[in-house]
PDB file of C-alpha atoms and ligand atoms in Angstrom:
ATOM      1  CA  UNK C 104       1.161 -20.346   4.040  1.00  0.00           C
ATOM      2  CA  UNK C 105      -0.266 -18.047   1.517  1.00  0.00           C
ATOM      3  CA  UNK C 106      -1.861 -20.836  -0.520  1.00  0.00           C
ATOM      4  CA  UNK C 107      -5.543 -20.172  -1.103  1.00  0.00           C
ATOM      5  CA  UNK C 108      -5.556 -16.960   0.868  1.00  0.00           C
ATOM      6  CA  UNK C 109      -7.789 -14.236  -0.459  1.00  0.00           C
ATOM      7  CA  UNK C 110      -6.044 -10.969  -1.019  1.00  0.00           C
ATOM      8  CA  UNK C 111      -6.968  -7.542  -2.091  1.00  0.00           C
ATOM      9  CA  UNK C 112      -4.081  -5.211  -3.364  1.00  0.00           C
ATOM     10  CA  UNK C 113      -4.788  -1.620  -4.096  1.00  0.00           C
ATOM     11  CA  UNK C 114      -2.672   0.155  -6.687  1.00  0.00           C
ATOM     12  CA  UNK C 115      -2.129  -3.143  -8.404  1.00  0.00           C
ATOM     13  CA  UNK C 116      -1.696  -1.687 -11.862  1.00  0.00           C
ATOM     14  CA  UNK C 117       1.935  -0.597 -11.399  1.00  0.00           C
ATOM     15  CA  UNK C 118       5.096  -0.417  -9.047  1.00  0.00           C
ATOM     16  CA  UNK C 119       4.926  -1.918  -5.659  1.00  0.00           C
ATOM     17  CA  UNK C 120       1.251  -2.961  -5.789  1.00  0.00           C
ATOM     18  CA  UNK C 121       1.808  -5.025  -8.942  1.00  0.00           C
ATOM     19  CA  UNK C 122       4.929  -6.647  -7.545  1.00  0.00           C
ATOM     20  CA  UNK C 123       3.007  -7.722  -4.230  1.00  0.00           C
ATOM     21  CA  UNK C 124       0.227  -9.071  -6.416  1.00  0.00           C
ATOM     22  CA  UNK C 125       2.502 -11.158  -8.507  1.00  0.00           C
ATOM     23  CA  UNK C 126       4.382 -12.278  -5.296  1.00  0.00           C
ATOM     24  CA  UNK C 127       1.329 -13.388  -3.460  1.00  0.00           C
ATOM     25  CA  UNK C 128      -0.220 -15.033  -6.598  1.00  0.00           C
ATOM     26  CA  UNK C 129       3.097 -16.971  -7.181  1.00  0.00           C
ATOM     27  CA  UNK C 130       2.441 -18.422  -3.824  1.00  0.00           C
ATOM     28  CA  UNK C 131      -0.879 -19.464  -4.444  1.00  0.00           C
ATOM     29  CA  UNK C 132      -3.018 -16.717  -3.070  1.00  0.00           C
ATOM     30  CA  UNK C 133      -6.088 -15.319  -4.926  1.00  0.00           C
ATOM     31  CA  UNK C 134      -5.718 -11.665  -5.753  1.00  0.00           C
ATOM     32  CA  UNK C 135      -8.182  -9.021  -6.335  1.00  0.00           C
ATOM     33  CA  UNK C 136      -6.336  -6.363  -8.336  1.00  0.00           C
ATOM     34  CA  UNK C 137      -7.488  -2.793  -7.601  1.00  0.00           C
ATOM     35  CA  UNK C 138      -6.593   0.513  -9.414  1.00  0.00           C
ATOM     36  CA  UNK C 139      -8.007   2.907 -12.053  1.00  0.00           C
ATOM     37  CA  UNK C 140      -6.427   1.585 -15.149  1.00  0.00           C
ATOM     38  CA  UNK C 141      -8.545  -1.314 -16.180  1.00  0.00           C
ATOM     39  CA  UNK C 142      -6.247  -2.147 -19.280  1.00  0.00           C
ATOM     40  CA  UNK C 143      -3.202  -2.583 -16.935  1.00  0.00           C
ATOM     41  CA  UNK C 144      -5.233  -4.687 -14.520  1.00  0.00           C
ATOM     42  CA  UNK C 145      -6.541  -6.932 -17.205  1.00  0.00           C
ATOM     43  CA  UNK C 146      -3.172  -7.389 -18.547  1.00  0.00           C
ATOM     44  CA  UNK C 147      -1.747  -8.422 -15.121  1.00  0.00           C
ATOM     45  CA  UNK C 148      -4.788 -10.700 -14.311  1.00  0.00           C
ATOM     46  CA  UNK C 149      -4.157 -12.451 -17.654  1.00  0.00           C
ATOM     47  CA  UNK C 150      -0.595 -12.956 -16.657  1.00  0.00           C
ATOM     48  CA  UNK C 151      -1.323 -14.288 -13.270  1.00  0.00           C
ATOM     49  CA  UNK C 152      -4.119 -16.605 -14.412  1.00  0.00           C
ATOM     50  CA  UNK C 153      -7.387 -17.800 -12.849  1.00  0.00           C
ATOM     51  CA  UNK C 154      -6.180 -16.690  -9.285  1.00  0.00           C
ATOM     52  CA  UNK C 155      -6.684 -13.090 -10.274  1.00  0.00           C
ATOM     53  CA  UNK C 156      -9.618 -10.859 -10.479  1.00  0.00           C
ATOM     54  CA  UNK C 157      -9.867  -7.208 -11.050  1.00  0.00           C
ATOM     55  CA  UNK C 158     -11.724  -4.155  -9.678  1.00  0.00           C
ATOM     56  CA  UNK C 159     -11.101  -0.956 -11.589  1.00  0.00           C
ATOM     57  CA  UNK C 160     -12.324   1.992  -9.292  1.00  0.00           C
ATOM     58  CA  UNK C 161     -10.906   5.304  -7.962  1.00  0.00           C
ATOM     59  CA  UNK C 162      -9.592   4.138  -4.482  1.00  0.00           C
ATOM     60  CA  UNK C 163      -9.817   7.668  -3.301  1.00  0.00           C
ATOM     61  CA  UNK C 164     -13.709   7.683  -3.460  1.00  0.00           C
ATOM     62  CA  UNK C 165     -15.431   7.162  -0.271  1.00  0.00           C
ATOM     63  CA  UNK C 166     -17.301   4.038  -1.292  1.00  0.00           C
ATOM     64  CA  UNK C 167     -13.945   2.140  -2.405  1.00  0.00           C
ATOM     65  CA  UNK C 168     -13.556   0.208   0.763  1.00  0.00           C
ATOM     66  CA  UNK C 169     -17.039  -1.334   0.657  1.00  0.00           C
ATOM     67  CA  UNK C 170     -16.738  -2.011  -3.229  1.00  0.00           C
ATOM     68  CA  UNK C 171     -13.394  -3.865  -2.646  1.00  0.00           C
ATOM     69  CA  UNK C 172     -14.889  -5.952   0.120  1.00  0.00           C
ATOM     70  CA  UNK C 173     -18.055  -6.637  -1.825  1.00  0.00           C
ATOM     71  CA  UNK C 174     -16.001  -7.798  -5.012  1.00  0.00           C
ATOM     72  CA  UNK C 175     -13.722 -10.036  -2.783  1.00  0.00           C
ATOM     73  CA  UNK C 176     -16.858 -11.646  -1.324  1.00  0.00           C
ATOM     74  CA  UNK C 177     -18.353 -12.133  -4.865  1.00  0.00           C
ATOM     75  CA  UNK C 178     -15.059 -13.460  -6.481  1.00  0.00           C
ATOM     76  CA  UNK C 179     -13.484 -15.456  -3.614  1.00  0.00           C
ATOM     77  CA  UNK C 180     -16.028 -15.497  -0.859  1.00  0.00           C
ATOM     78  CA  UNK C 181     -14.191 -13.011   1.333  1.00  0.00           C
ATOM     79  CA  UNK C 182     -10.916 -11.598   2.179  1.00  0.00           C
ATOM     80  CA  UNK C 183      -7.947 -12.665   4.282  1.00  0.00           C
ATOM     81  CA  UNK C 184      -5.351 -10.106   3.388  1.00  0.00           C
ATOM     82  CA  UNK C 185      -5.579  -6.436   2.617  1.00  0.00           C
ATOM     83  CA  UNK C 186      -2.640  -4.405   1.272  1.00  0.00           C
ATOM     84  CA  UNK C 187      -3.454  -0.767   1.244  1.00  0.00           C
ATOM     85  CA  UNK C 188      -0.855   0.384  -1.181  1.00  0.00           C
ATOM     86  CA  UNK C 189      -2.402   2.902  -3.701  1.00  0.00           C
ATOM     87  CA  UNK C 190      -0.882   6.429  -3.171  1.00  0.00           C
ATOM     88  CA  UNK C 191       0.570   9.433  -4.895  1.00  0.00           C
ATOM     89  CA  UNK C 192       3.507  11.445  -4.093  1.00  0.00           C
ATOM     90  CA  UNK C 193       3.128  14.902  -4.493  1.00  0.00           C
ATOM     91  CA  UNK C 194       5.600  17.278  -3.095  1.00  0.00           C
ATOM     92  CA  UNK C 195       6.451  20.951  -3.470  1.00  0.00           C
ATOM     93  CA  UNK C 196       7.787  23.861  -1.569  1.00  0.00           C
ATOM     94  CA  UNK C 197       5.875  26.585   0.161  1.00  0.00           C
ATOM     95  CA  UNK C 198       5.594  28.936  -2.823  1.00  0.00           C
ATOM     96  CA  UNK C 199       4.358  26.337  -5.442  1.00  0.00           C
ATOM     97  CA  UNK C 200       2.731  23.485  -3.577  1.00  0.00           C
ATOM     98  CA  UNK C 201      -0.446  22.533  -5.545  1.00  0.00           C
ATOM     99  CA  UNK C 202      -3.269  23.158  -2.989  1.00  0.00           C
ATOM    100  CA  UNK C 203      -5.782  21.900  -5.520  1.00  0.00           C
ATOM    101  CA  UNK C 204      -4.269  18.499  -5.148  1.00  0.00           C
ATOM    102  CA  UNK C 205      -4.239  18.518  -1.434  1.00  0.00           C
ATOM    103  CA  UNK C 206      -7.819  17.076  -1.029  1.00  0.00           C
ATOM    104  CA  UNK C 207      -7.494  14.222  -3.422  1.00  0.00           C
ATOM    105  CA  UNK C 208      -4.156  13.262  -1.870  1.00  0.00           C
ATOM    106  CA  UNK C 209      -5.530  13.318   1.614  1.00  0.00           C
ATOM    107  CA  UNK C 210      -8.459  11.231   0.163  1.00  0.00           C
ATOM    108  CA  UNK C 211      -6.181   8.695  -1.431  1.00  0.00           C
ATOM    109  CA  UNK C 212      -3.103   8.419   0.928  1.00  0.00           C
ATOM    110  CA  UNK C 213      -4.913   8.612   4.103  1.00  0.00           C
ATOM    111  CA  UNK C 214      -8.663   8.468   4.157  1.00  0.00           C
ATOM    112  CA  UNK C 215      -8.933   5.498   1.825  1.00  0.00           C
ATOM    113  CA  UNK C 216      -6.701   3.302   3.692  1.00  0.00           C
ATOM    114  CA  UNK C 217      -8.346   4.211   6.965  1.00  0.00           C
ATOM    115  CA  UNK C 218     -11.809   3.425   5.637  1.00  0.00           C
ATOM    116  CA  UNK C 219     -10.543   0.089   4.045  1.00  0.00           C
ATOM    117  CA  UNK C 220      -8.880  -0.785   7.398  1.00  0.00           C
ATOM    118  CA  UNK C 221     -12.146  -0.248   9.248  1.00  0.00           C
ATOM    119  CA  UNK C 222     -14.245  -2.105   6.697  1.00  0.00           C
ATOM    120  CA  UNK C 223     -12.089  -4.990   6.259  1.00  0.00           C
ATOM    121  CA  UNK C 224     -11.042  -5.208   9.868  1.00  0.00           C
ATOM    122  CA  UNK C 225     -14.652  -5.607  10.928  1.00  0.00           C
ATOM    123  CA  UNK C 226     -15.229  -8.619   8.629  1.00  0.00           C
ATOM    124  CA  UNK C 227     -11.854 -10.148   9.364  1.00  0.00           C
ATOM    125  CA  UNK C 228     -12.627  -9.794  13.064  1.00  0.00           C
ATOM    126  CA  UNK C 229     -15.892 -11.695  12.587  1.00  0.00           C
ATOM    127  CA  UNK C 230     -14.152 -14.359  10.776  1.00  0.00           C
ATOM    128  CA  UNK C 231     -11.504 -14.507  13.430  1.00  0.00           C
ATOM    129  CA  UNK C 232      -8.469 -14.205  11.224  1.00  0.00           C
ATOM    130  CA  UNK C 233      -7.097 -11.733   8.732  1.00  0.00           C
ATOM    131  CA  UNK C 234      -3.957  -9.586   7.943  1.00  0.00           C
ATOM    132  CA  UNK C 235      -3.789  -5.948   6.797  1.00  0.00           C
ATOM    133  CA  UNK C 236      -0.615  -4.300   5.619  1.00  0.00           C
ATOM    134  CA  UNK C 237      -0.467  -0.408   5.041  1.00  0.00           C
ATOM    135  CA  UNK C 238       2.292   0.689   2.794  1.00  0.00           C
ATOM    136  CA  UNK C 239       3.921   3.820   4.370  1.00  0.00           C
ATOM    137  CA  UNK C 240       7.232   5.417   3.646  1.00  0.00           C
ATOM    138  CA  UNK C 241      10.426   6.228   5.357  1.00  0.00           C
ATOM    139  CA  UNK C 242       9.216   9.790   4.778  1.00  0.00           C
ATOM    140  CA  UNK C 243       6.759   9.046   7.638  1.00  0.00           C
ATOM    141  CA  UNK C 244       9.796   9.557   9.945  1.00  0.00           C
ATOM    142  CA  UNK C 245      11.810  12.355   8.384  1.00  0.00           C
ATOM    143  CA  UNK C 246      11.327  16.103   7.931  1.00  0.00           C
ATOM    144  CA  UNK C 247      12.324  17.214   4.367  1.00  0.00           C
ATOM    145  CA  UNK C 248      11.437  20.397   2.558  1.00  0.00           C
ATOM    146  CA  UNK C 249       8.507  20.254   0.384  1.00  0.00           C
ATOM    147  CA  UNK C 250       7.628  16.831   1.701  1.00  0.00           C
ATOM    148  CA  UNK C 251       5.437  17.985   4.695  1.00  0.00           C
ATOM    149  CA  UNK C 252       2.037  16.926   3.465  1.00  0.00           C
ATOM    150  CA  UNK C 253       3.200  13.552   2.129  1.00  0.00           C
ATOM    151  CA  UNK C 254       5.224  12.648   5.136  1.00  0.00           C
ATOM    152  CA  UNK C 255       2.458  13.986   7.451  1.00  0.00           C
ATOM    153  CA  UNK C 256      -0.037  11.714   5.904  1.00  0.00           C
ATOM    154  CA  UNK C 257       2.195   8.700   6.013  1.00  0.00           C
ATOM    155  CA  UNK C 258       2.921   9.502   9.614  1.00  0.00           C
ATOM    156  CA  UNK C 259      -0.871   9.728  10.351  1.00  0.00           C
ATOM    157  CA  UNK C 260      -1.470   6.454   8.583  1.00  0.00           C
ATOM    158  CA  UNK C 261       1.273   4.882  10.809  1.00  0.00           C
ATOM    159  CA  UNK C 262      -0.107   6.106  13.923  1.00  0.00           C
ATOM    160  CA  UNK C 263      -3.718   5.011  12.861  1.00  0.00           C
ATOM    161  CA  UNK C 264      -2.362   1.524  11.695  1.00  0.00           C
ATOM    162  CA  UNK C 265      -0.502   0.826  15.068  1.00  0.00           C
ATOM    163  CA  UNK C 266      -3.664   1.841  17.062  1.00  0.00           C
ATOM    164  CA  UNK C 267      -5.689  -0.445  14.927  1.00  0.00           C
ATOM    165  CA  UNK C 268      -3.199  -3.245  15.719  1.00  0.00           C
ATOM    166  CA  UNK C 269      -3.588  -2.820  19.401  1.00  0.00           C
ATOM    167  CA  UNK C 270      -7.439  -2.584  19.146  1.00  0.00           C
ATOM    168  CA  UNK C 271      -7.420  -5.894  17.232  1.00  0.00           C
ATOM    169  CA  UNK C 272      -4.922  -7.669  19.542  1.00  0.00           C
ATOM    170  CA  UNK C 273      -6.235 -11.164  20.280  1.00  0.00           C
ATOM    171  CA  UNK C 274      -8.894 -11.242  17.578  1.00  0.00           C
ATOM    172  CA  UNK C 275      -6.690 -13.103  15.107  1.00  0.00           C
ATOM    173  CA  UNK C 276      -6.436 -10.013  12.834  1.00  0.00           C
ATOM    174  CA  UNK C 277      -2.942  -8.559  12.589  1.00  0.00           C
ATOM    175  CA  UNK C 278      -1.951  -5.132  11.257  1.00  0.00           C
ATOM    176  CA  UNK C 279       1.313  -4.050  10.069  1.00  0.00           C
ATOM    177  CA  UNK C 280       3.211  -1.281   8.211  1.00  0.00           C
ATOM    178  CA  UNK C 281       5.970  -1.659   5.564  1.00  0.00           C
ATOM    179  CA  UNK C 282       7.735   1.471   4.918  1.00  0.00           C
ATOM    180  CA  UNK C 283       9.959   1.559   1.884  1.00  0.00           C
ATOM    181  CA  UNK C 284      12.826   3.946   0.799  1.00  0.00           C
ATOM    182  CA  UNK C 285      13.404   5.023  -2.686  1.00  0.00           C
ATOM    183  CA  UNK C 286      11.969   2.156  -4.996  1.00  0.00           C
ATOM    184  CA  UNK C 287      12.116   2.313  -8.820  1.00  0.00           C
ATOM    185  CA  UNK C 288       8.574   2.898  -9.868  1.00  0.00           C
ATOM    186  CA  UNK C 289       6.445   5.286 -11.927  1.00  0.00           C
ATOM    187  CA  UNK C 290       5.817   7.316  -8.851  1.00  0.00           C
ATOM    188  CA  UNK C 291       8.690   9.707  -9.596  1.00  0.00           C
ATOM    189  CA  UNK C 292       7.446  10.404 -13.053  1.00  0.00           C
ATOM    190  CA  UNK C 293       5.209  12.939 -11.526  1.00  0.00           C
ATOM    191  CA  UNK C 294       7.911  14.857  -9.815  1.00  0.00           C
ATOM    192  CA  UNK C 295       9.915  17.781 -11.255  1.00  0.00           C
ATOM    193  CA  UNK C 296      13.123  16.549 -12.718  1.00  0.00           C
ATOM    194  CA  UNK C 297      15.414  18.057  -9.998  1.00  0.00           C
ATOM    195  CA  UNK C 298      13.285  16.509  -7.202  1.00  0.00           C
ATOM    196  CA  UNK C 299      13.235  13.233  -9.006  1.00  0.00           C
ATOM    197  CA  UNK C 300      17.122  13.335  -9.481  1.00  0.00           C
ATOM    198  CA  UNK C 301      17.483  14.006  -5.672  1.00  0.00           C
ATOM    199  CA  UNK C 302      15.424  10.973  -4.788  1.00  0.00           C
ATOM    200  CA  UNK C 303      17.598   8.607  -6.647  1.00  0.00           C
ATOM    201  CA  UNK C 304      21.069  10.164  -7.117  1.00  0.00           C
ATOM    202  CA  UNK C 305      23.943   8.151  -5.780  1.00  0.00           C
ATOM    203  CA  UNK C 306      22.062   5.049  -4.976  1.00  0.00           C
ATOM    204  CA  UNK C 307      20.476   1.813  -6.536  1.00  0.00           C
ATOM    205  CA  UNK C 308      16.853   2.155  -5.599  1.00  0.00           C
ATOM    206  CA  UNK C 309      14.920  -0.715  -4.347  1.00  0.00           C
ATOM    207  CA  UNK C 310      13.066  -2.943  -6.805  1.00  0.00           C
ATOM    208  CA  UNK C 311       9.223  -3.359  -6.313  1.00  0.00           C
ATOM    209  CA  UNK C 312       9.918  -6.979  -5.768  1.00  0.00           C
ATOM    210  CA  UNK C 313      12.348  -6.250  -2.839  1.00  0.00           C
ATOM    211  CA  UNK C 314       9.292  -4.451  -1.172  1.00  0.00           C
ATOM    212  CA  UNK C 315       7.007  -7.336  -2.133  1.00  0.00           C
ATOM    213  CA  UNK C 316       9.299  -9.615  -0.324  1.00  0.00           C
ATOM    214  CA  UNK C 317       9.099  -7.492   2.777  1.00  0.00           C
ATOM    215  CA  UNK C 318       5.309  -7.511   2.656  1.00  0.00           C
ATOM    216  CA  UNK C 319       5.379 -11.334   2.382  1.00  0.00           C
ATOM    217  CA  UNK C 320       7.868 -11.547   5.556  1.00  0.00           C
ATOM    218  CA  UNK C 321       5.162 -10.035   7.543  1.00  0.00           C
ATOM    219  CA  UNK C 322       2.392 -12.110   6.206  1.00  0.00           C
ATOM    220  CA  UNK C 323       4.414 -15.393   6.559  1.00  0.00           C
ATOM    221  CA  UNK C 324       4.974 -14.896  10.300  1.00  0.00           C
ATOM    222  CA  UNK C 325       3.363 -17.631  12.541  1.00  0.00           C
ATOM    223  CA  UNK C 326       0.012 -16.610  13.841  1.00  0.00           C
ATOM    224  CA  UNK C 327       1.422 -15.772  17.159  1.00  0.00           C
ATOM    225  CA  UNK C 328       3.814 -13.339  15.861  1.00  0.00           C
ATOM    226  CA  UNK C 329       3.248  -9.777  14.554  1.00  0.00           C
ATOM    227  CA  UNK C 330       5.696  -7.376  13.027  1.00  0.00           C
ATOM    228  CA  UNK C 331       3.953  -3.988  13.330  1.00  0.00           C
ATOM    229  CA  UNK C 332       6.544  -1.913  11.331  1.00  0.00           C
ATOM    230  CA  UNK C 333       9.162  -2.805   8.968  1.00  0.00           C
ATOM    231  CA  UNK C 334      11.390  -0.237   7.073  1.00  0.00           C
ATOM    232  CA  UNK C 335      13.361  -1.203   4.003  1.00  0.00           C
ATOM    233  CA  UNK C 336      15.984   1.248   2.497  1.00  0.00           C
ATOM    234  CA  UNK C 337      18.075   1.083  -0.585  1.00  0.00           C
ATOM    235  CA  UNK C 338      21.399   0.241   0.924  1.00  0.00           C
ATOM    236  CA  UNK C 339      22.969   3.429  -0.454  1.00  0.00           C
ATOM    237  CA  UNK C 340      20.085   5.590   0.996  1.00  0.00           C
ATOM    238  CA  UNK C 341      21.112   7.837   4.077  1.00  0.00           C
ATOM    239  CA  UNK C 342      17.654   9.358   4.584  1.00  0.00           C
TER     240      UNK C 342
HETATM  241  P1  LIG T 141       3.342   3.970  -8.666  1.00  0.00           P
HETATM  242  O1  LIG T 141       2.977   5.277  -9.172  1.00  0.00           O
HETATM  243  O2  LIG T 141       4.225   3.174  -9.321  1.00  0.00           O
HETATM  244  O3  LIG T 141       1.858   3.130  -8.601  1.00  0.00           O
HETATM  245  C1  LIG T 141       0.844   3.763  -7.838  1.00  0.00           C
HETATM  246  C2  LIG T 141      -0.321   2.870  -7.848  1.00  0.00           C
HETATM  247  O4  LIG T 141      -1.541   3.454  -7.354  1.00  0.00           O
HETATM  248  C3  LIG T 141      -0.896   2.608  -9.223  1.00  0.00           C
HETATM  249  O5  LIG T 141      -1.399   1.170  -9.433  1.00  0.00           O
HETATM  250  C4  LIG T 141      -1.944   3.471  -9.633  1.00  0.00           C
HETATM  251  O6  LIG T 141      -2.841   2.860 -10.289  1.00  0.00           O
HETATM  252  C5  LIG T 141      -2.673   3.526  -8.131  1.00  0.00           C
HETATM  253  N1  LIG T 141      -3.446   4.712  -7.933  1.00  0.00           N
HETATM  254  C6  LIG T 141      -3.059   6.009  -8.002  1.00  0.00           C
HETATM  255  N2  LIG T 141      -4.035   6.697  -7.826  1.00  0.00           N
HETATM  256  C7  LIG T 141      -5.138   5.854  -7.514  1.00  0.00           C
HETATM  257  C8  LIG T 141      -6.539   6.201  -7.176  1.00  0.00           C
HETATM  258  N3  LIG T 141      -7.006   7.373  -7.344  1.00  0.00           N
HETATM  259  N4  LIG T 141      -7.427   5.073  -7.309  1.00  0.00           N
HETATM  260  C9  LIG T 141      -6.896   3.929  -7.547  1.00  0.00           C
HETATM  261  N5  LIG T 141      -5.647   3.655  -7.708  1.00  0.00           N
HETATM  262  C10 LIG T 141      -4.791   4.566  -7.735  1.00  0.00           C
HETATM  263  O7  LIG T 141       3.778   4.026  -7.065  1.00  0.00           O
HETATM  264  P2  LIG T 141       4.520   3.060  -6.119  1.00  0.00           P
HETATM  265  O8  LIG T 141       4.219   1.750  -6.542  1.00  0.00           O
HETATM  266  O9  LIG T 141       5.778   3.736  -6.124  1.00  0.00           O
HETATM  267  O10 LIG T 141       3.848   3.287  -4.837  1.00  0.00           O
HETATM  268  C11 LIG T 141       2.873   2.411  -4.039  1.00  0.00           C
HETATM  269  C12 LIG T 141       3.030   2.893  -2.606  1.00  0.00           C
HETATM  270  O11 LIG T 141       4.098   2.951  -2.156  1.00  0.00           O
HETATM  271  C13 LIG T 141       2.440   4.483  -2.348  1.00  0.00           C
HETATM  272  O12 LIG T 141       1.778   4.462  -1.300  1.00  0.00           O
HETATM  273  C14 LIG T 141       3.733   5.197  -2.013  1.00  0.00           C
HETATM  274  O13 LIG T 141       3.467   6.406  -1.284  1.00  0.00           O
HETATM  275  C15 LIG T 141       4.538   4.146  -1.420  1.00  0.00           C
HETATM  276  N6  LIG T 141       6.020   4.355  -1.471  1.00  0.00           N
HETATM  277  C16 LIG T 141       6.678   4.404  -2.619  1.00  0.00           C
HETATM  278  C17 LIG T 141       8.052   4.809  -2.595  1.00  0.00           C
HETATM  279  C18 LIG T 141       8.746   4.790  -3.783  1.00  0.00           C
HETATM  280  O14 LIG T 141       9.911   5.163  -3.724  1.00  0.00           O
HETATM  281  N7  LIG T 141       8.269   4.341  -5.059  1.00  0.00           N
HETATM  282  C19 LIG T 141       8.728   4.950  -1.486  1.00  0.00           C
HETATM  283  C20 LIG T 141       7.880   4.789  -0.286  1.00  0.00           C
HETATM  284  C21 LIG T 141       6.658   4.645  -0.242  1.00  0.00           C
HETATM  285  P3  LIG T 141      -3.844   3.678 -11.460  1.00  0.00           P
HETATM  286  O15 LIG T 141      -3.196   4.878 -12.033  1.00  0.00           O
HETATM  287  O16 LIG T 141      -4.244   2.698 -12.453  1.00  0.00           O
HETATM  288  O17 LIG T 141      -5.071   4.091 -10.718  1.00  0.00           O
END
């Protein structure tokens, strides 16, 4: 079902994006690996083999969506699948939240996937087929001290994503969301130690491959079916 499909995965140099790229490539898809760290992308592409290509860009810049589509067209002749995964997890309480980081976080976690959705959805609609999956978070649906900006942006992405799903109904282009809980990736390295401990204490976090399997579950639905939202928790996680 994924054999020969042309996929673009953002944030493919680490964590969930890397696992999704490996998972899709293992099933015969061609994957455009997108992130900033060119060395990591090249190493992954070497591992995957001829079905991988790389694009080292800042996804948070306004022209990233068009550059990704152009690269997919140049490498593969187009795109069938877009996985909007790149994101940062910046949290902080009222007194110390880093306001200088606000703009870049909005650009990467919200504006970039929205722009990519529009740019790719137009191309996919014209070809009459395609799938877009936006990686959200269980944080989109809970209120937690210090997480207002992160959760708010993921909530906004979910509302945008489901609206786009409705706008594209009947066109052959499907849009869905995968919202993971705590997953063992580098994302927690950027958190203060106490916040990092709270995110993972008392539970076995998901592995990136678990989230990749959830993404694949959406992509492998028959053409007449669409799962608009799938949450996946660590079984030890309450919220
Ligand atoms: P990681 O920190 O492990 O990986 C983040 C990826 O995003 C890297 O490939 C990084 O590559 C890329 N990235 C970051 N900034 C940019 C940028 N400006 N331009 C291009 N690429 C960028 O994170 P995860 O794998 O954990 O997170 C992936 C997604 O999953 C995020 O959207 C996150 O919000 C979401 N998520 C994660 C959870 C978790 O517990 N891990 C839980 C719920 C949701 P590079 O630095 O090379 O650019």
